[in-house]
mmCIF file of C-alpha atoms in Angstrom:
data_model
loop_
_atom_site.group_PDB
_atom_site.id
_atom_site.type_symbol
_atom_site.label_atom_id
_atom_site.label_comp_id
_atom_site.label_asym_id
_atom_site.label_seq_id
_atom_site.Cartn_x
_atom_site.Cartn_y
_atom_site.Cartn_z
ATOM 1 C CA MET A 1 237.166 98.211 169.534
ATOM 2 C CA GLU A 2 234.460 97.683 166.114
ATOM 3 C CA LYS A 3 235.875 96.510 162.945
ATOM 4 C CA VAL A 4 234.533 97.592 160.102
ATOM 5 C CA TYR A 5 233.737 95.476 156.306
ATOM 6 C CA ILE A 6 232.321 97.527 153.816
ATOM 7 C CA ILE A 7 231.155 94.416 151.856
ATOM 8 C CA LYS A 8 230.161 95.918 148.834
ATOM 9 C CA SER A 9 230.179 99.706 147.494
ATOM 10 C CA GLY A 10 228.306 100.571 144.467
ATOM 11 C CA LEU A 11 225.826 97.901 144.239
ATOM 12 C CA GLY A 12 224.025 99.388 141.039
ATOM 13 C CA GLY A 13 220.794 99.280 143.592
ATOM 14 C CA VAL A 14 220.433 96.247 145.509
ATOM 15 C CA GLY A 15 216.916 96.178 146.654
ATOM 16 C CA GLY A 16 213.274 97.748 145.786
ATOM 17 C CA THR A 17 210.303 99.164 147.023
ATOM 18 C CA ASP A 18 209.611 96.437 149.356
ATOM 19 C CA GLY A 19 211.961 94.748 152.035
ATOM 20 C CA GLU A 20 211.498 91.494 150.792
ATOM 21 C CA GLY A 21 213.762 92.531 147.668
ATOM 22 C CA LEU A 22 216.507 93.177 149.272
ATOM 23 C CA HIS A 23 218.540 89.310 150.664
ATOM 24 C CA PRO A 24 221.754 89.038 152.420
ATOM 25 C CA GLU A 25 223.616 86.291 153.574
ATOM 26 C CA VAL A 26 226.134 85.605 154.952
ATOM 27 C CA TRP A 27 228.874 82.973 154.873
ATOM 28 C CA THR A 28 231.165 82.029 157.671
ATOM 29 C CA ARG A 29 234.355 79.339 157.135
ATOM 30 C CA ARG A 30 233.780 75.888 157.667
ATOM 31 C CA ASP A 31 237.152 74.370 158.599
ATOM 32 C CA CYS A 32 237.606 76.443 161.419
ATOM 33 C CA CYS A 33 237.009 79.815 162.945
ATOM 34 C CA GLU A 34 232.954 79.302 162.718
ATOM 35 C CA SER A 35 233.026 81.416 166.024
ATOM 36 C CA ARG A 36 234.510 84.083 164.575
ATOM 37 C CA LEU A 37 231.194 85.488 162.697
ATOM 38 C CA ARG A 38 228.946 84.872 165.893
ATOM 39 C CA GLY A 39 227.435 88.353 167.284
ATOM 40 C CA PHE A 40 227.887 90.409 164.172
ATOM 41 C CA THR A 41 226.020 93.381 162.849
ATOM 42 C CA LEU A 42 225.506 93.879 159.309
ATOM 43 C CA ARG A 43 224.183 97.663 158.436
ATOM 44 C CA ALA A 44 222.653 98.996 154.620
ATOM 45 C CA PHE A 45 222.892 102.269 153.684
ATOM 46 C CA GLN A 46 221.249 104.388 151.005
ATOM 47 C CA ASP A 47 222.930 107.356 148.446
ATOM 48 C CA GLY A 48 221.537 110.285 149.845
ATOM 49 C CA VAL A 49 220.097 108.952 153.749
ATOM 50 C CA SER A 50 221.515 109.277 156.933
ATOM 51 C CA GLY A 51 221.827 106.398 158.649
ATOM 52 C CA ALA A 52 221.236 103.548 158.242
ATOM 53 C CA VAL A 53 218.456 101.844 156.662
ATOM 54 C CA TYR A 54 217.917 98.574 157.623
ATOM 55 C CA THR A 55 220.206 96.690 160.741
ATOM 56 C CA TYR A 56 220.704 93.463 161.533
ATOM 57 C CA THR A 57 222.174 91.208 164.934
ATOM 58 C CA ASP A 58 223.217 87.753 165.226
ATOM 59 C CA THR A 59 221.501 87.357 168.676
ATOM 60 C CA ALA A 60 222.033 82.880 168.123
ATOM 61 C CA ALA A 61 223.825 81.184 170.713
ATOM 62 C CA SER A 62 225.809 79.340 168.331
ATOM 63 C CA ALA A 63 227.647 80.141 165.165
ATOM 64 C CA LYS A 64 226.106 78.971 161.795
ATOM 65 C CA PRO A 65 227.737 78.528 158.595
ATOM 66 C CA VAL A 66 225.090 80.554 156.578
ATOM 67 C CA TYR A 67 222.514 83.604 158.202
ATOM 68 C CA GLU A 68 220.139 84.141 155.771
ATOM 69 C CA VAL A 69 219.161 87.927 156.893
ATOM 70 C CA VAL A 70 215.843 88.954 155.841
ATOM 71 C CA PRO A 71 214.664 92.669 156.643
ATOM 72 C CA THR A 72 211.468 92.521 158.548
ATOM 73 C CA HIS A 73 210.535 96.073 157.606
ATOM 74 C CA THR A 74 209.814 97.762 153.733
ATOM 75 C CA ILE A 75 212.817 99.451 152.461
ATOM 76 C CA ASP A 76 212.462 102.286 149.722
ATOM 77 C CA GLY A 77 215.140 102.461 147.584
ATOM 78 C CA PRO A 78 217.834 101.362 146.611
ATOM 79 C CA VAL A 79 220.540 99.744 149.311
ATOM 80 C CA ARG A 80 224.499 101.004 147.701
ATOM 81 C CA THR A 81 226.435 100.388 151.223
ATOM 82 C CA VAL A 82 226.064 97.072 152.969
ATOM 83 C CA ASN A 83 229.230 96.671 156.171
ATOM 84 C CA ILE A 84 228.849 93.934 158.863
ATOM 85 C CA THR A 85 230.609 95.184 162.297
ATOM 86 C CA LYS A 86 231.797 92.854 165.344
ATOM 87 C CA ARG A 87 231.849 93.907 169.172
ATOM 88 C CA GLN A 88 232.880 91.305 170.096
ATOM 89 C CA SER A 89 236.361 89.636 172.455
ATOM 90 C CA SER A 90 237.867 88.718 169.201
ATOM 91 C CA PRO A 91 239.517 90.757 167.796
ATOM 92 C CA ILE A 92 239.311 88.460 164.512
ATOM 93 C CA LEU A 93 236.194 88.253 162.072
ATOM 94 C CA THR A 94 235.887 85.707 159.447
ATOM 95 C CA LEU A 95 233.721 85.937 156.544
ATOM 96 C CA CYS A 96 233.584 83.608 153.325
ATOM 97 C CA GLU A 97 231.514 85.487 151.469
ATOM 98 C CA VAL A 98 228.649 87.585 151.612
ATOM 99 C CA LEU A 99 225.387 87.388 149.147
ATOM 100 C CA VAL A 100 223.252 90.240 148.579
ATOM 101 C CA LEU A 101 220.492 89.674 146.346
ATOM 102 C CA GLY A 102 217.769 92.494 145.144
ATOM 103 C CA GLU A 103 214.978 93.121 143.156
ATOM 104 C CA THR A 104 212.419 95.936 142.295
ATOM 105 C CA VAL A 105 208.830 95.052 143.638
ATOM 106 C CA CYS A 106 206.286 95.419 141.187
ATOM 107 C CA PRO A 107 202.917 95.672 141.508
ATOM 108 C CA ALA A 108 199.693 92.815 140.340
ATOM 109 C CA GLY A 109 200.741 91.557 136.436
ATOM 110 C CA LYS A 110 203.889 93.383 136.235
ATOM 111 C CA PHE A 111 207.423 91.938 136.268
ATOM 112 C CA GLY A 112 210.901 93.320 134.721
ATOM 113 C CA LEU A 113 213.486 95.626 135.784
ATOM 114 C CA ASN A 114 211.425 99.073 135.331
ATOM 115 C CA CYS A 115 208.197 96.740 136.173
ATOM 116 C CA ASP A 116 207.098 97.091 132.384
ATOM 117 C CA ARG A 117 206.750 93.750 131.397
ATOM 118 C CA GLN A 118 203.208 91.852 131.848
ATOM 119 C CA CYS A 119 202.537 88.944 133.591
ATOM 120 C CA ASN A 120 200.308 86.274 132.550
ATOM 121 C CA CYS A 121 199.755 84.542 135.325
ATOM 122 C CA ALA A 122 196.514 82.285 136.310
ATOM 123 C CA ASP A 123 195.511 84.651 139.491
ATOM 124 C CA THR A 124 195.711 88.195 137.887
ATOM 125 C CA GLN A 125 196.183 89.454 141.461
ATOM 126 C CA GLU A 126 199.296 87.659 141.680
ATOM 127 C CA LEU A 127 202.807 89.342 142.399
ATOM 128 C CA CYS A 128 205.045 87.168 139.413
ATOM 129 C CA PHE A 129 208.309 86.119 139.283
ATOM 130 C CA VAL A 130 209.894 89.915 139.304
ATOM 131 C CA SER A 131 213.093 89.396 137.061
ATOM 132 C CA THR A 132 210.980 86.478 134.756
ATOM 133 C CA GLY A 133 207.273 86.843 134.433
ATOM 134 C CA GLY A 134 206.399 82.850 136.289
ATOM 135 C CA CYS A 135 203.783 82.317 137.895
ATOM 136 C CA THR A 136 202.979 79.890 141.379
ATOM 137 C CA SER A 137 199.573 80.098 140.344
ATOM 138 C CA GLY A 138 200.316 78.619 136.776
ATOM 139 C CA CYS A 139 200.051 80.734 133.701
ATOM 140 C CA ALA A 140 196.702 82.201 132.221
ATOM 141 C CA PRO A 141 194.327 80.305 129.841
ATOM 142 C CA GLY A 142 196.666 80.412 127.241
ATOM 143 C CA PHE A 143 199.787 80.501 127.199
ATOM 144 C CA THR A 144 202.340 77.821 129.014
ATOM 145 C CA GLY A 145 206.431 77.463 129.529
ATOM 146 C CA GLU A 146 208.193 78.378 133.036
ATOM 147 C CA ASP A 147 207.534 82.440 132.737
ATOM 148 C CA CYS A 148 204.542 82.208 130.890
ATOM 149 C CA HIS A 149 205.683 83.943 128.195
ATOM 150 C CA THR A 150 204.695 80.494 125.072
ATOM 151 C CA GLY A 151 201.915 81.432 123.533
ATOM 152 C CA LYS A 152 200.045 78.195 122.938
ATOM 153 C CA CYS A 153 199.874 79.177 118.915
ATOM 154 C CA CYS A 154 203.723 79.435 119.329
ATOM 155 C CA LEU A 155 203.853 76.187 120.613
ATOM 156 C CA LEU A 156 202.112 75.144 117.276
ATOM 157 C CA VAL A 157 204.010 76.821 115.100
ATOM 158 C CA ASN A 158 207.129 76.125 116.248
ATOM 159 C CA ALA A 159 206.600 72.057 116.269
ATOM 160 C CA LEU A 160 205.215 72.408 112.639
ATOM 161 C CA SER A 161 208.669 74.665 112.193
ATOM 162 C CA SER A 162 210.572 71.403 113.641
ATOM 163 C CA ILE A 163 208.009 68.784 111.425
ATOM 164 C CA LYS A 164 209.170 70.755 108.440
ATOM 165 C CA SER A 165 212.587 70.781 108.735
#
């Protein structure tokens, strides 16, 4: 018999235009029961699409405390529902936590929920972090900070303001 566990319905658009946008993590109990999760299948579904848009089946020889599931292909559009099923001899599936994260994947030079903000990366072809605008290549000349959005002119003004205070 197959057990189905709906993890979250109505995720509000988890995922993006690229498989990099969807990152499920499945945590099992560490105090007993790790083996109960072994062999599980995780499926991701979208509204208006027949069948799963992504399927992952655990094939590890031994149980893990955390399963990080990284999609192997592009997922077009937001994921709305994730479910976990188990077909093993054990009738019990034990989960500690399921975490599903996703972001919109923006074109190079853009970031934000709707890709409407400009990145300020040293490498203009780099994909900056979609949530913050930060860059692995560092900030473009004239910008600083973790998000590369603080202009050097603004740092000087802020420094002068704090001296006057």
